[in-house]
Coordinates of C-alpha atoms in Angstrom, one line a residue:
M1 CA 28.1 21.9 51.2
E2 CA 25.2 19.5 51.0
E3 CA 22.9 21.9 52.9
L4 CA 23.8 24.7 50.5
I5 CA 23.1 22.4 47.5
Q6 CA 19.7 21.5 48.9
Q7 CA 18.8 25.2 49.5
I8 CA 19.7 26.0 45.9
V9 CA 17.7 23.1 44.6
S10 CA 14.7 24.0 46.6
K11 CA 14.8 27.7 45.8
T12 CA 15.7 27.4 42.1
G13 CA 14.4 24.0 41.0
I14 CA 17.6 23.1 39.3
S15 CA 19.1 19.6 39.7
E16 CA 21.6 18.7 42.5
S17 CA 24.3 18.3 39.9
N18 CA 23.7 21.8 38.5
A19 CA 23.6 23.3 42.0
R20 CA 26.9 21.6 42.9
S21 CA 28.4 22.8 39.6
A22 CA 27.2 26.4 40.3
I23 CA 28.7 26.3 43.8
E24 CA 32.0 25.0 42.5
T25 CA 32.1 27.7 39.8
V26 CA 31.4 30.5 42.3
A27 CA 34.0 29.1 44.8
N28 CA 36.7 28.8 42.1
F29 CA 35.9 32.4 40.9
L30 CA 36.2 33.7 44.5
K31 CA 39.4 31.9 45.1
T32 CA 41.0 33.6 42.0
K33 CA 39.8 37.1 43.1
L34 CA 40.4 37.0 46.9
P35 CA 43.7 37.5 48.6
A36 CA 45.4 34.2 49.4
P37 CA 44.5 34.1 53.1
L38 CA 40.8 34.6 52.3
A39 CA 40.9 32.3 49.2
G40 CA 41.9 29.4 51.5
Q41 CA 38.8 30.1 53.7
V42 CA 36.5 29.4 50.7
D43 CA 37.3 25.7 50.8
A44 CA 37.1 25.6 54.6
A45 CA 33.7 27.3 54.5
L46 CA 32.4 24.9 52.0
G47 CA 33.9 21.9 53.8
S48 CA 36.0 20.7 50.9
A49 CA 37.5 17.9 53.0
G50 CA 34.2 16.5 54.3
G51 CA 31.7 17.7 51.7
A52 CA 29.5 19.5 54.3
L53 CA 29.4 22.9 55.8
G54 CA 30.1 21.6 59.3
G55 CA 28.2 24.3 61.1
V56 CA 29.9 27.2 59.3
D57 CA 27.7 30.3 59.1
V58 CA 27.7 30.9 55.4
G59 CA 25.7 34.2 55.9
S60 CA 28.5 35.7 58.0
I61 CA 31.1 34.6 55.5
T62 CA 29.3 36.0 52.5
S63 CA 28.6 39.3 54.3
G64 CA 32.2 39.5 55.2
I65 CA 33.2 38.9 51.6
G66 CA 30.7 41.5 50.5
G67 CA 32.3 43.9 52.9
L68 CA 35.6 43.5 51.0
F69 CA 33.9 44.7 47.9
G70 CA 32.2 47.6 49.7
K71 CA 28.8 45.9 50.0
K72 CA 27.1 44.7 53.2

């Protein structure tokens, strides 16, 4: 997740704390809207246990989620 935080900070200029809060807000929102099997993948993708993405391709995850909503 740290890599994602840094990307958000560099692209938006917001603080690391605000970037982390935004990511957590989006992740929690997705977990309430996605089916249970996919909701569990949100934490895995963000590396909730270790606090890092761990090589997960966030782009492919987000495009897959977008596909669920009819967007690619």
